[in-house]
PDB file of C-alpha atoms and ligand atoms in Angstrom:
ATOM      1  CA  UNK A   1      57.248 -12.841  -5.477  1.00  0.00           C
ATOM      2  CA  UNK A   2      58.048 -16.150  -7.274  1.00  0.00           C
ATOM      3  CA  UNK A   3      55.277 -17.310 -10.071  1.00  0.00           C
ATOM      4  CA  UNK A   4      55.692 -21.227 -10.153  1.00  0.00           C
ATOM      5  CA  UNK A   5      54.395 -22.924 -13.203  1.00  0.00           C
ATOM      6  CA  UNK A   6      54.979 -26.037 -12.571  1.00  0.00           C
ATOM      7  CA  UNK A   7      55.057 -28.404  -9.422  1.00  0.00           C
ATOM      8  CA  UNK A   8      58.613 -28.551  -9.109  1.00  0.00           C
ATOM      9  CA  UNK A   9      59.082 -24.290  -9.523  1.00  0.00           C
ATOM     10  CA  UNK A  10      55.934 -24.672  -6.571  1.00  0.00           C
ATOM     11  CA  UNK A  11      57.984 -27.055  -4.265  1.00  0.00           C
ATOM     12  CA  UNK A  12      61.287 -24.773  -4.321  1.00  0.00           C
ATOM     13  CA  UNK A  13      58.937 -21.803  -3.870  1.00  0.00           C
ATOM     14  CA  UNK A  14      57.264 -23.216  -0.753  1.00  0.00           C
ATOM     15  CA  UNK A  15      60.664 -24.505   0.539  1.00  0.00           C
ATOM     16  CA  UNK A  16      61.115 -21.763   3.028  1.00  0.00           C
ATOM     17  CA  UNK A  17      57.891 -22.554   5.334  1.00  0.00           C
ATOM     18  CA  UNK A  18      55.439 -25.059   6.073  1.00  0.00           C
ATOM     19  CA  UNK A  19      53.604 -22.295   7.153  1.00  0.00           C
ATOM     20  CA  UNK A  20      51.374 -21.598   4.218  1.00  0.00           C
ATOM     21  CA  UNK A  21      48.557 -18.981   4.353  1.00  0.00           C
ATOM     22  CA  UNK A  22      46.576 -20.382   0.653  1.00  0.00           C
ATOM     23  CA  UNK A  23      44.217 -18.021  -1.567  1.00  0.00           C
ATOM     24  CA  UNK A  24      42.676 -20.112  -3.755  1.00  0.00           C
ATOM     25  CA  UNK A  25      41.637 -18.027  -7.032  1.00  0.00           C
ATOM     26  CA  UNK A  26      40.363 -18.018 -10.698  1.00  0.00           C
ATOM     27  CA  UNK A  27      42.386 -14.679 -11.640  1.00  0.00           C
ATOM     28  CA  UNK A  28      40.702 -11.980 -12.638  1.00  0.00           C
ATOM     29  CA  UNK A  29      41.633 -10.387  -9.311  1.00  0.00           C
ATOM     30  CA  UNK A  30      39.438  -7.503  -7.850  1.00  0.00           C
ATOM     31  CA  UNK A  31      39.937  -5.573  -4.479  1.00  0.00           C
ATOM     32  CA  UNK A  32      38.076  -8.290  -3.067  1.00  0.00           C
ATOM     33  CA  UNK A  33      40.914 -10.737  -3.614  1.00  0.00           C
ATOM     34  CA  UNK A  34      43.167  -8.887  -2.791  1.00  0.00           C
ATOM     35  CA  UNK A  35      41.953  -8.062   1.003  1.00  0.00           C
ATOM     36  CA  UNK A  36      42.137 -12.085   1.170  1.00  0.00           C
ATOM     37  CA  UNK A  37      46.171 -11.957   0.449  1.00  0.00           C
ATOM     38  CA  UNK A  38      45.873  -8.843   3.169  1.00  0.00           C
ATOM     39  CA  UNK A  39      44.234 -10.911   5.378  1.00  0.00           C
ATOM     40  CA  UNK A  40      46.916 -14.457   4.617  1.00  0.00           C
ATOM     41  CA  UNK A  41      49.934 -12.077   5.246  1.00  0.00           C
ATOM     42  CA  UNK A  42      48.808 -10.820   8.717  1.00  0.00           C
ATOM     43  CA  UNK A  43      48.483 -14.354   9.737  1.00  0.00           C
ATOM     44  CA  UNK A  44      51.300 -16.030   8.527  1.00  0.00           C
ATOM     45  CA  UNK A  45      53.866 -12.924   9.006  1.00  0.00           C
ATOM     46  CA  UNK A  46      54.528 -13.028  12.335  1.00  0.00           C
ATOM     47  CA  UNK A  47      55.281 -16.282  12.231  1.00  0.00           C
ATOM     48  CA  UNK A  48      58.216 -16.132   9.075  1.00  0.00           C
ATOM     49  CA  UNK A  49      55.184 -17.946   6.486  1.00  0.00           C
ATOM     50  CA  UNK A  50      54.636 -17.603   3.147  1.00  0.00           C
ATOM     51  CA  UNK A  51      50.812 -15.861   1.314  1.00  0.00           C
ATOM     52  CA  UNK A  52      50.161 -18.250  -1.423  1.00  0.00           C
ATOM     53  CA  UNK A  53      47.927 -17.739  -3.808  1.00  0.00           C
ATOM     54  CA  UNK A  54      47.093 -19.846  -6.840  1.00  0.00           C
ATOM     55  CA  UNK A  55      45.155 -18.743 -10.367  1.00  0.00           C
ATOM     56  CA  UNK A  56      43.669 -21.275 -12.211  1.00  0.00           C
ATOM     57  CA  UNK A  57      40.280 -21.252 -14.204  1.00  0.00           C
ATOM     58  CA  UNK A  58      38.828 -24.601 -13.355  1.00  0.00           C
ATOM     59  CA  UNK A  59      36.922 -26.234 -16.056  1.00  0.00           C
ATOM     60  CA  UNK A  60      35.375 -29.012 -14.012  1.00  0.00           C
ATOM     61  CA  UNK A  61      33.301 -26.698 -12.267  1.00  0.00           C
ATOM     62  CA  UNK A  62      31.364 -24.830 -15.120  1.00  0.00           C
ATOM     63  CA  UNK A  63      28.508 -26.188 -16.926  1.00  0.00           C
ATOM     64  CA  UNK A  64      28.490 -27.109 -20.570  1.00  0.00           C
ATOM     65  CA  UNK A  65      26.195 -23.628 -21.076  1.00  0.00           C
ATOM     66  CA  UNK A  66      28.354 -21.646 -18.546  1.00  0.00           C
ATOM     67  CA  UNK A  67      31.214 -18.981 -19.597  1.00  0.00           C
ATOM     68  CA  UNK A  68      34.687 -21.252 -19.013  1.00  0.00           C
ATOM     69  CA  UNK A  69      35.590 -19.913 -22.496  1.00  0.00           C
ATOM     70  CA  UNK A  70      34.621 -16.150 -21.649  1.00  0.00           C
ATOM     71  CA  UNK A  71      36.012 -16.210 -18.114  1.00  0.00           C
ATOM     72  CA  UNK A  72      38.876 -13.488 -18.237  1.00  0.00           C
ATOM     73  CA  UNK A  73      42.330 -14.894 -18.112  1.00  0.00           C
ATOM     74  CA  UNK A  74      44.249 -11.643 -17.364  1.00  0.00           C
ATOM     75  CA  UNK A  75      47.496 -13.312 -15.490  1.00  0.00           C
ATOM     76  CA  UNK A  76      49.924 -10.668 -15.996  1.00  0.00           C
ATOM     77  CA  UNK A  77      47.633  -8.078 -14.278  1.00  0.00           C
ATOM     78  CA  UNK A  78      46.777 -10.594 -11.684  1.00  0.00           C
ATOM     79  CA  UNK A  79      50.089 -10.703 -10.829  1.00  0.00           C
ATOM     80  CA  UNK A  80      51.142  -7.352 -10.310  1.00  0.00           C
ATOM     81  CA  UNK A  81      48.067  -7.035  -8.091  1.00  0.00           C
ATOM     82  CA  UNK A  82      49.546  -9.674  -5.965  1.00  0.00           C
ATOM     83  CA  UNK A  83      53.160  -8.278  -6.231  1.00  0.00           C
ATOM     84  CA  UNK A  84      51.601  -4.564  -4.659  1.00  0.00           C
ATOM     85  CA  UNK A  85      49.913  -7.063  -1.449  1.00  0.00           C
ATOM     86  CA  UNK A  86      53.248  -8.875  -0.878  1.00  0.00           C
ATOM     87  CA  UNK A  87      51.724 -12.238  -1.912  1.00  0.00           C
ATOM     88  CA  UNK A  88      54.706 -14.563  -1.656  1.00  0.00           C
ATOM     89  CA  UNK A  89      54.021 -17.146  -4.073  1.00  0.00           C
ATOM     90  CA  UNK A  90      51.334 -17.726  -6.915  1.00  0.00           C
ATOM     91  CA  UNK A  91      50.952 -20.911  -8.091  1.00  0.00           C
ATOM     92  CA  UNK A  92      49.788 -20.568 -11.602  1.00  0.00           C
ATOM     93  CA  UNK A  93      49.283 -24.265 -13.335  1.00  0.00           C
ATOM     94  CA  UNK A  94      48.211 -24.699 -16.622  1.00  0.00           C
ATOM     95  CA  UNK A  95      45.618 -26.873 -17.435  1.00  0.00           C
ATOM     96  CA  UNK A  96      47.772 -30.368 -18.770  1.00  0.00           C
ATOM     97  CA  UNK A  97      49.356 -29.953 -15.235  1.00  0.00           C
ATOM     98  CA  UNK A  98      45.922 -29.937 -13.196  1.00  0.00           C
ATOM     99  CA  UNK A  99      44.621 -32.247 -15.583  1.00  0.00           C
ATOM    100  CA  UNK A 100      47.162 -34.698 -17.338  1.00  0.00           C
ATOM    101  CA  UNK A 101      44.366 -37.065 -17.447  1.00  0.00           C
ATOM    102  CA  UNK A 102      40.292 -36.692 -17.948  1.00  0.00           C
ATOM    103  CA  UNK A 103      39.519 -36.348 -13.897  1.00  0.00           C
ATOM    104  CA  UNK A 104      37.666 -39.916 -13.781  1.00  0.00           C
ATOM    105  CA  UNK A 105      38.480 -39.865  -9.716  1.00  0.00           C
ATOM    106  CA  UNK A 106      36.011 -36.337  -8.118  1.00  0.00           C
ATOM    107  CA  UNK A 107      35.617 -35.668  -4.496  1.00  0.00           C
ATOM    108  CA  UNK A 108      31.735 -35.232  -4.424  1.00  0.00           C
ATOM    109  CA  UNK A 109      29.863 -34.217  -1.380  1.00  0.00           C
ATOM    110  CA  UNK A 110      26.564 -34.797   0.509  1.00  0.00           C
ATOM    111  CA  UNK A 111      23.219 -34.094  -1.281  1.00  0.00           C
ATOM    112  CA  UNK A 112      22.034 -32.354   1.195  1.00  0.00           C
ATOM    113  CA  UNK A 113      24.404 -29.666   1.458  1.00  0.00           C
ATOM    114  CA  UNK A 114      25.622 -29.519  -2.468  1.00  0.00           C
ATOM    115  CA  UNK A 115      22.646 -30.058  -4.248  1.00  0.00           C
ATOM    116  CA  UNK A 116      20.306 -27.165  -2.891  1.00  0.00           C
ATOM    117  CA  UNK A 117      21.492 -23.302  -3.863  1.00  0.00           C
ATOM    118  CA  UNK A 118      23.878 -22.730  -5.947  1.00  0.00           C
ATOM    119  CA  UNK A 119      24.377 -26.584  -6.671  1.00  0.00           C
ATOM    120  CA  UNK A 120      20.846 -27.113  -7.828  1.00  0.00           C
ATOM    121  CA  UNK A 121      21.518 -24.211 -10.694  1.00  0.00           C
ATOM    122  CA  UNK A 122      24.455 -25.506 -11.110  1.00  0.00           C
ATOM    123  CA  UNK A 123      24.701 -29.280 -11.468  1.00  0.00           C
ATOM    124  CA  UNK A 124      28.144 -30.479 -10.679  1.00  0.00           C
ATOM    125  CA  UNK A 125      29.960 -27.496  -9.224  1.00  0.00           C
ATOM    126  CA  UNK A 126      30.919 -28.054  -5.844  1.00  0.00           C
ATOM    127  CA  UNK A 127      31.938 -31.242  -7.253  1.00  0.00           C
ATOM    128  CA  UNK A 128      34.223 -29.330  -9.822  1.00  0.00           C
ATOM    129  CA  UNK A 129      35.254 -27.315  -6.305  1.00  0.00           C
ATOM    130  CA  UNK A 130      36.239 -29.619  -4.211  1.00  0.00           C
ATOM    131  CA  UNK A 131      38.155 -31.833  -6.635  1.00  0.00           C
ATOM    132  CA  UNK A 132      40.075 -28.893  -7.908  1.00  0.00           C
ATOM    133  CA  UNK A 133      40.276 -27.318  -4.302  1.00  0.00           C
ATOM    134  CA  UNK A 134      41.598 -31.342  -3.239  1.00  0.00           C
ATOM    135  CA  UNK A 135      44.213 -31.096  -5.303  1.00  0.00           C
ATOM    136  CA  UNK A 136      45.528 -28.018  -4.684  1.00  0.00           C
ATOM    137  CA  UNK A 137      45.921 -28.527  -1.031  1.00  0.00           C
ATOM    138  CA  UNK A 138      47.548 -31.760  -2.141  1.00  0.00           C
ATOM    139  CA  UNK A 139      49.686 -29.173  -3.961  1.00  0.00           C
ATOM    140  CA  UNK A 140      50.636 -26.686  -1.944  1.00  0.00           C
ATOM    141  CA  UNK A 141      50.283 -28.233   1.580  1.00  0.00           C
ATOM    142  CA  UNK A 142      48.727 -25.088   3.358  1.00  0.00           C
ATOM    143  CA  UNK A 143      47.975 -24.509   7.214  1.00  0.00           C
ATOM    144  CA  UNK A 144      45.173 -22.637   6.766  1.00  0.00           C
ATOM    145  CA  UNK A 145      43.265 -21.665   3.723  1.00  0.00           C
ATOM    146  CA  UNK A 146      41.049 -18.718   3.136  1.00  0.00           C
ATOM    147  CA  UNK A 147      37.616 -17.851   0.788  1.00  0.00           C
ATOM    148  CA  UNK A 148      35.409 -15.516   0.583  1.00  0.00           C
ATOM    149  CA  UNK A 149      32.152 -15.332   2.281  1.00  0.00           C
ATOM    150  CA  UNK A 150      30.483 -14.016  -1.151  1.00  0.00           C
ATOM    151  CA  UNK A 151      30.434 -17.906  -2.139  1.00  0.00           C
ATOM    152  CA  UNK A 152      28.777 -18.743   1.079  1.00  0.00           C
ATOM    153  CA  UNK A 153      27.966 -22.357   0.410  1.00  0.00           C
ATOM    154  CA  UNK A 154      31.365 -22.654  -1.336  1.00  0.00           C
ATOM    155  CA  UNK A 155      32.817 -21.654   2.203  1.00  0.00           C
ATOM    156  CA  UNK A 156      30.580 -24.331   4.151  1.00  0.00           C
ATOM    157  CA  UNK A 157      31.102 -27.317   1.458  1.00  0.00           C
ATOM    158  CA  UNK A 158      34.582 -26.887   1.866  1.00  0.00           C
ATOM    159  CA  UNK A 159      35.087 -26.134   5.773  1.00  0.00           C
ATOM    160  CA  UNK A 160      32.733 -29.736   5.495  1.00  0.00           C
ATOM    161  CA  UNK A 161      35.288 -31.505   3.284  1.00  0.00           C
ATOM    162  CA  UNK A 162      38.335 -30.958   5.283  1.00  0.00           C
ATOM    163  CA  UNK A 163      36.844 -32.154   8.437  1.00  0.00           C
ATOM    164  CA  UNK A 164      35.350 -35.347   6.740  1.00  0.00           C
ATOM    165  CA  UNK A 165      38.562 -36.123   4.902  1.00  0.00           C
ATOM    166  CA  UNK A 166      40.709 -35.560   7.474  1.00  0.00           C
ATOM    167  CA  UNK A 167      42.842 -32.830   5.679  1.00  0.00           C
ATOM    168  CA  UNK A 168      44.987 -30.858   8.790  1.00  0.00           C
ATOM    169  CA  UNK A 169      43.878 -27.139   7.323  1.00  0.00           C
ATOM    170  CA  UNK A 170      42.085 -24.742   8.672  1.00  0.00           C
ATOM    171  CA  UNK A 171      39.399 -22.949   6.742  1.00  0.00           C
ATOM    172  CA  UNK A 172      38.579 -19.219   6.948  1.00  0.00           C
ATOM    173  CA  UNK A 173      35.880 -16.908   5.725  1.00  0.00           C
ATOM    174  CA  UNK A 174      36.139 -13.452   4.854  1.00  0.00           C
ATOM    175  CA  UNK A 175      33.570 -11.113   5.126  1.00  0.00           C
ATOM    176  CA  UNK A 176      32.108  -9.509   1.621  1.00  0.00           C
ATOM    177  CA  UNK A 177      33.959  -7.197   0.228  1.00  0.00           C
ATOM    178  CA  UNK A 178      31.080  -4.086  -1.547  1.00  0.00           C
ATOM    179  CA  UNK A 179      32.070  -1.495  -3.427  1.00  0.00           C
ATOM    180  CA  UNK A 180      30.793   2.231  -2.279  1.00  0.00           C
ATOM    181  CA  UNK A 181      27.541   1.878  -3.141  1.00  0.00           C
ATOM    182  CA  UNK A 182      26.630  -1.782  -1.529  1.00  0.00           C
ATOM    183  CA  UNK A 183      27.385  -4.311  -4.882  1.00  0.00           C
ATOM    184  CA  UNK A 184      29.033  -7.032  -3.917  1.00  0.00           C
ATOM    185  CA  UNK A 185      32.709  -7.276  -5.906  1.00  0.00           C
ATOM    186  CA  UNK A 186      32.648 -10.415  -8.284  1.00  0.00           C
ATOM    187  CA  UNK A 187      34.893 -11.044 -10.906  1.00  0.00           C
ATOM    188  CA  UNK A 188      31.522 -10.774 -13.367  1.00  0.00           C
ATOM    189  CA  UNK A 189      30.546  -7.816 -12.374  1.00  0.00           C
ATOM    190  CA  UNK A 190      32.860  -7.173 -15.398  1.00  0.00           C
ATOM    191  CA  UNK A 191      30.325  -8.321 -17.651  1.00  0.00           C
ATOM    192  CA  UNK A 192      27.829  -5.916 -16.668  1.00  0.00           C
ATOM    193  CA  UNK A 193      26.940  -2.747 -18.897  1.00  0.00           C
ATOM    194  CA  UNK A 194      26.701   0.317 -17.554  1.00  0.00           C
ATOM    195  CA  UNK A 195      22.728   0.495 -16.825  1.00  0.00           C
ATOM    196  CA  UNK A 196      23.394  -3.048 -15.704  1.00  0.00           C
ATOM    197  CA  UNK A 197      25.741  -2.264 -13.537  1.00  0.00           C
ATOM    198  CA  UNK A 198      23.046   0.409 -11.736  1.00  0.00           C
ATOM    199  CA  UNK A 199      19.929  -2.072 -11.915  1.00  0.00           C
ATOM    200  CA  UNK A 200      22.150  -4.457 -10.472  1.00  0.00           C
ATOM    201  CA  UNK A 201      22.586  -2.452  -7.029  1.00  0.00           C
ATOM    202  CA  UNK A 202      18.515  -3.841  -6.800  1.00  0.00           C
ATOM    203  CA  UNK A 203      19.451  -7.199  -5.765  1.00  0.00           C
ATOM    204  CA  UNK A 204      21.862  -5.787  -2.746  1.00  0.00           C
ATOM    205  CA  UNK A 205      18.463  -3.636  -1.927  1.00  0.00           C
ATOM    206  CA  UNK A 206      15.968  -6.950  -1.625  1.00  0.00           C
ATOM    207  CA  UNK A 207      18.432  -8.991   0.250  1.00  0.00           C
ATOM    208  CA  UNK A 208      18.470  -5.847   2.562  1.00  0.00           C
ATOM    209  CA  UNK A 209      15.224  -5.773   3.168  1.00  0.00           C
ATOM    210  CA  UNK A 210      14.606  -9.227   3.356  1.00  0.00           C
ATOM    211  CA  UNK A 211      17.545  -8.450   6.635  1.00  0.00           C
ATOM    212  CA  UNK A 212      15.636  -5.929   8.111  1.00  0.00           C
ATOM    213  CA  UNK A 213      12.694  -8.345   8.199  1.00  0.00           C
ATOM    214  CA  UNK A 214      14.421 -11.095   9.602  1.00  0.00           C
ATOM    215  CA  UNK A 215      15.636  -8.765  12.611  1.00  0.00           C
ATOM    216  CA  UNK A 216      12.322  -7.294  13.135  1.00  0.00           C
ATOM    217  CA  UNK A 217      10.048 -10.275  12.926  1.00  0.00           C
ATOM    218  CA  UNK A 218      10.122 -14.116  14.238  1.00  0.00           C
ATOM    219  CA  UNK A 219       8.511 -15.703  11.281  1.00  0.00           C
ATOM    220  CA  UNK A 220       7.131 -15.681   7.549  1.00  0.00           C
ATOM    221  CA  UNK A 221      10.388 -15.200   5.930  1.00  0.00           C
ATOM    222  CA  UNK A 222       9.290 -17.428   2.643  1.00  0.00           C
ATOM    223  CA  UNK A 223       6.615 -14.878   2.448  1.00  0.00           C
ATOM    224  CA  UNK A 224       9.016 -11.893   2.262  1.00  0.00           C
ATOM    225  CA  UNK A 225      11.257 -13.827   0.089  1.00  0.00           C
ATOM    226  CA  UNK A 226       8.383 -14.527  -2.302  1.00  0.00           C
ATOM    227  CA  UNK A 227       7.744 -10.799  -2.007  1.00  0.00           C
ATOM    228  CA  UNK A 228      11.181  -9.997  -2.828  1.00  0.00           C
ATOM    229  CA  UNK A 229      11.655 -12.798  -5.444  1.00  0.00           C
ATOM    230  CA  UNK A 230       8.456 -11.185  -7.614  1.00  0.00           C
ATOM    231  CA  UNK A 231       9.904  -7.598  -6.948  1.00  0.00           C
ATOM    232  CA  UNK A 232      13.090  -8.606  -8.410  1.00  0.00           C
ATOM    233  CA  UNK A 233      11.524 -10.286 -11.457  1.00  0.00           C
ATOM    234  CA  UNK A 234       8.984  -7.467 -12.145  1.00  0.00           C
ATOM    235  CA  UNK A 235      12.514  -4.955 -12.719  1.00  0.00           C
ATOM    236  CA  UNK A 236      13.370  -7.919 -15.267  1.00  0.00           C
ATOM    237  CA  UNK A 237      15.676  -9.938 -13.162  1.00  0.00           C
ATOM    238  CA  UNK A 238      15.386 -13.664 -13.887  1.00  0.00           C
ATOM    239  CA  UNK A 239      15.941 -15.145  -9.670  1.00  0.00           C
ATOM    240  CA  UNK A 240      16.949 -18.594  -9.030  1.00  0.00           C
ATOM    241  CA  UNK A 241      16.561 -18.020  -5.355  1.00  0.00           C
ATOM    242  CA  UNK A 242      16.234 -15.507  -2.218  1.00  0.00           C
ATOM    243  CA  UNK A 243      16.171 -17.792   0.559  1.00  0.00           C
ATOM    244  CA  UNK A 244      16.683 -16.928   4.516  1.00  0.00           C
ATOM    245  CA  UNK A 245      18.563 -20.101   5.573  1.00  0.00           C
ATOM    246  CA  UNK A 246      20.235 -21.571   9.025  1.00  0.00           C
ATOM    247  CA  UNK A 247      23.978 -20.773   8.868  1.00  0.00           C
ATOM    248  CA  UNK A 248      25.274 -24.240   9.709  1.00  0.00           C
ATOM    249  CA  UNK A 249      23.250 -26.320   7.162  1.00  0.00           C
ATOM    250  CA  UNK A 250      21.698 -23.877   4.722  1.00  0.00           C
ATOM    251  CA  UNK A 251      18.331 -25.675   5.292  1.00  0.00           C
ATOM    252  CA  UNK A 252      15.815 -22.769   4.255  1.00  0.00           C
ATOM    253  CA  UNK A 253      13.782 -21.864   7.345  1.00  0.00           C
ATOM    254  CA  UNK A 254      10.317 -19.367   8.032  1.00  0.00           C
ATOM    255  CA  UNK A 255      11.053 -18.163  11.539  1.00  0.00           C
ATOM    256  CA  UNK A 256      13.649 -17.590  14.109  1.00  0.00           C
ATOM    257  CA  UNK A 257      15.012 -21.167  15.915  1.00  0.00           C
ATOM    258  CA  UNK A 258      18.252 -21.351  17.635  1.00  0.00           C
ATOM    259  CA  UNK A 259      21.054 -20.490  14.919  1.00  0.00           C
ATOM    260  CA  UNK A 260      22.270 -18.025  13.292  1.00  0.00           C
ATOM    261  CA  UNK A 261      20.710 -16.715  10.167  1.00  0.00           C
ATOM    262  CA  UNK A 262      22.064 -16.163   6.306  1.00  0.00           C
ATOM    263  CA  UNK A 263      19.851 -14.961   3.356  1.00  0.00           C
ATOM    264  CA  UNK A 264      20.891 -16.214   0.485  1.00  0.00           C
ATOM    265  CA  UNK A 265      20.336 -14.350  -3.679  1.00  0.00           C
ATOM    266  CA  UNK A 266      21.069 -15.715  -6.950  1.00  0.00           C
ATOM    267  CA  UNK A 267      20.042 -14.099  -9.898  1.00  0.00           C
ATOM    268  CA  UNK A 268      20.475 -13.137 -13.622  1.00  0.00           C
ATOM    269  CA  UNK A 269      20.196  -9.755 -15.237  1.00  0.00           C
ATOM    270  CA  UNK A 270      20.625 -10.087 -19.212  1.00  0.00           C
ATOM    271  CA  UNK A 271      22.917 -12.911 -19.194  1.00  0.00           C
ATOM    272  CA  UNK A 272      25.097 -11.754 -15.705  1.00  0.00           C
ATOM    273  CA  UNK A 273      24.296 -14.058 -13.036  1.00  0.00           C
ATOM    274  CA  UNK A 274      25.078 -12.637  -9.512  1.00  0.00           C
ATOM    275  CA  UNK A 275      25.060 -13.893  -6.273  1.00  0.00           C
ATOM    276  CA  UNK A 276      24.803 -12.461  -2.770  1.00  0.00           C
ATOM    277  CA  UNK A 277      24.154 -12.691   0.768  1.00  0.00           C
ATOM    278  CA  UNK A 278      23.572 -11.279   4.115  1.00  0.00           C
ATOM    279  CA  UNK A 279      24.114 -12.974   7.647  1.00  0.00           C
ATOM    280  CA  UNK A 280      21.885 -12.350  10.397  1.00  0.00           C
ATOM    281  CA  UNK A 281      23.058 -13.295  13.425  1.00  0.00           C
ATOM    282  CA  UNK A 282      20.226 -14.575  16.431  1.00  0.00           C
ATOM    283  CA  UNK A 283      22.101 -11.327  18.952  1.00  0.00           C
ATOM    284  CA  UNK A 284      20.833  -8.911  16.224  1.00  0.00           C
ATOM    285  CA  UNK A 285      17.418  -9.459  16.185  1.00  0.00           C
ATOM    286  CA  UNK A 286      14.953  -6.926  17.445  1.00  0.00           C
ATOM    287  CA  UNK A 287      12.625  -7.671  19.547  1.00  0.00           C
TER     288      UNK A 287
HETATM  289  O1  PAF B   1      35.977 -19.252  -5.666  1.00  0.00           O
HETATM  290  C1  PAF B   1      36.700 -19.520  -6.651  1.00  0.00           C
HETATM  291  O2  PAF B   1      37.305 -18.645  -7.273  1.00  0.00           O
HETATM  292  C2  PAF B   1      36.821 -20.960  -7.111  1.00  0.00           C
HETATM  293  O3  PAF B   1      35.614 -21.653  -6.947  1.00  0.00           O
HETATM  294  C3  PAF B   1      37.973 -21.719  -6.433  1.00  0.00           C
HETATM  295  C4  PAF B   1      37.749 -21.867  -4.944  1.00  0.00           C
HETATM  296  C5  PAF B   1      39.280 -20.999  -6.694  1.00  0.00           C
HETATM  297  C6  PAF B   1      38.082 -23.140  -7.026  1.00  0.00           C
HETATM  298  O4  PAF B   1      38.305 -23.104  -8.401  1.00  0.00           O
END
């Protein structure tokens, strides 16, 4: 496996193919990361391509209040995780060489899709994304690229940008990776304590039954979500949202129409903020 630190180290690295299965990452690899390098290496095997992963903590896409200065930077670890997949490549730039000037230029995208969710919390991150995620690709020059469905609208904002901006990649998701007993695996799952880490299997709980609802009944899904929302915040959780959305838009919706289904949780317990969700998919429903 070659680490490249700099663009130059990155261009020999990628010499070999121009078949290039990309894992964008932050570090601070968990199992869930690592079934997304499983996944890049049974594509691009067969055909003699390179996994590719990258690890760099992007500033642009934290808040001023947010924890870019706690985030975990464990690179050495991160790398012998990818080493035991067969990752190929990790790209590893610091942050002069992703940055060698303030980022004036940002790829921003639509309102409608970037500032509900996750983007109304958190002002300016899927701008942060994108940009960083931009240059990258500019980087590495992948075929296909693959995230993780855990950051839903992450997934759909950036399946969005390459089709608008013409980039020739194709865009993957991968389902959510949960650990035994149903959490989803986050990097800040770190940052829980161990009652936290308990109380947190609640939120995993309400966005299940908020699921079971959905299949079993063709309308007042704000109502259940409201239900769920105060259940939440009665065990102390502070919610953002619990939402039951269409898949293609992420426009919040009450009953059944023609699409596809995704419930969508954010929420804080002491200062951990976790998100989650749970498709539901119109051929599940129980009538
Ligand atoms: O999902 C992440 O870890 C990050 O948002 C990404 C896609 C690597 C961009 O920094």
């Amino acid at each position: 496996m070659i680490i490249a630190h700099s663009l130059q180290e990155l261009s020999l690295a990628l010499e070999s193919s121009p078949n290039r299965v990309f894992v964008p990452t932050m570090g601070n690899l968990h199992e869930g990361h690592l079934q997304l390098i499983d996944q890049a290496k049974a594509l691009c095997t067969p055909h003699g391509g390179l996994t590719v992963a990258s690890v760099f903590v992007n500033r642009l896409q934290f808040s001023p209040h947010e924890d870019f200065d706690q985030y975990p930077r464990t690179l050495e670890r991160d790398c012998d995780l990818l080493r035991s997949r067969g990752c190929d490549v990790v790209f590893a730039p610091n942050e002069a060489l992703m940055y060698p000037q303030v980022q004036t230029f940002k790829l921003t995208p639509p309102t409608e899709l970037a500032n509900i969710w996750e983007g109304h919390f958190r002002p300016g991150f899927f701008t942060g994304v994108c940009t960083v995620v931009m240059k990258l690709f500019h980087m590495v020059a992948p075929s296909t690229a693959i995230f993780g469905k855990k950051d839903y609208q992450q997934w759909l904002v950036l399946k969005h940008m390459v089709q608008q901006m013409a980039m020739p990649i194709e865009i993957l998701g991968y389902p959510i990776v949960r650990s035994p007993d149903g959490l989803a695996l986050s990097s800040r799952n770190g940052y829980l304590s161990d009652t936290q880490r308990v109380q947190a299997l609640q939120l995993q709980k309400e966005l299940g039954a908020t699921a079971q609802f959905v299949q079993t009944q063709s309308n007042g899904f704000q109502a259940q979500c409201q239900t769920g929302m105060d259940t939440l915040r009665a065990k102390g959780w502070k919610v953002d949202y619990l939402a039951v959305c269409q898949q293609h838009d992420l426009k919040e919706v009450d009953h059944w129409g023609s699409d596809d289904l995704v419930i969508l949780v954010a929420a804080t317990l002491g200062t951990t903020r976790l998100i989650d969700n749970m498709e539901v998919r119109l051929t599940e429903r129980i009538q």
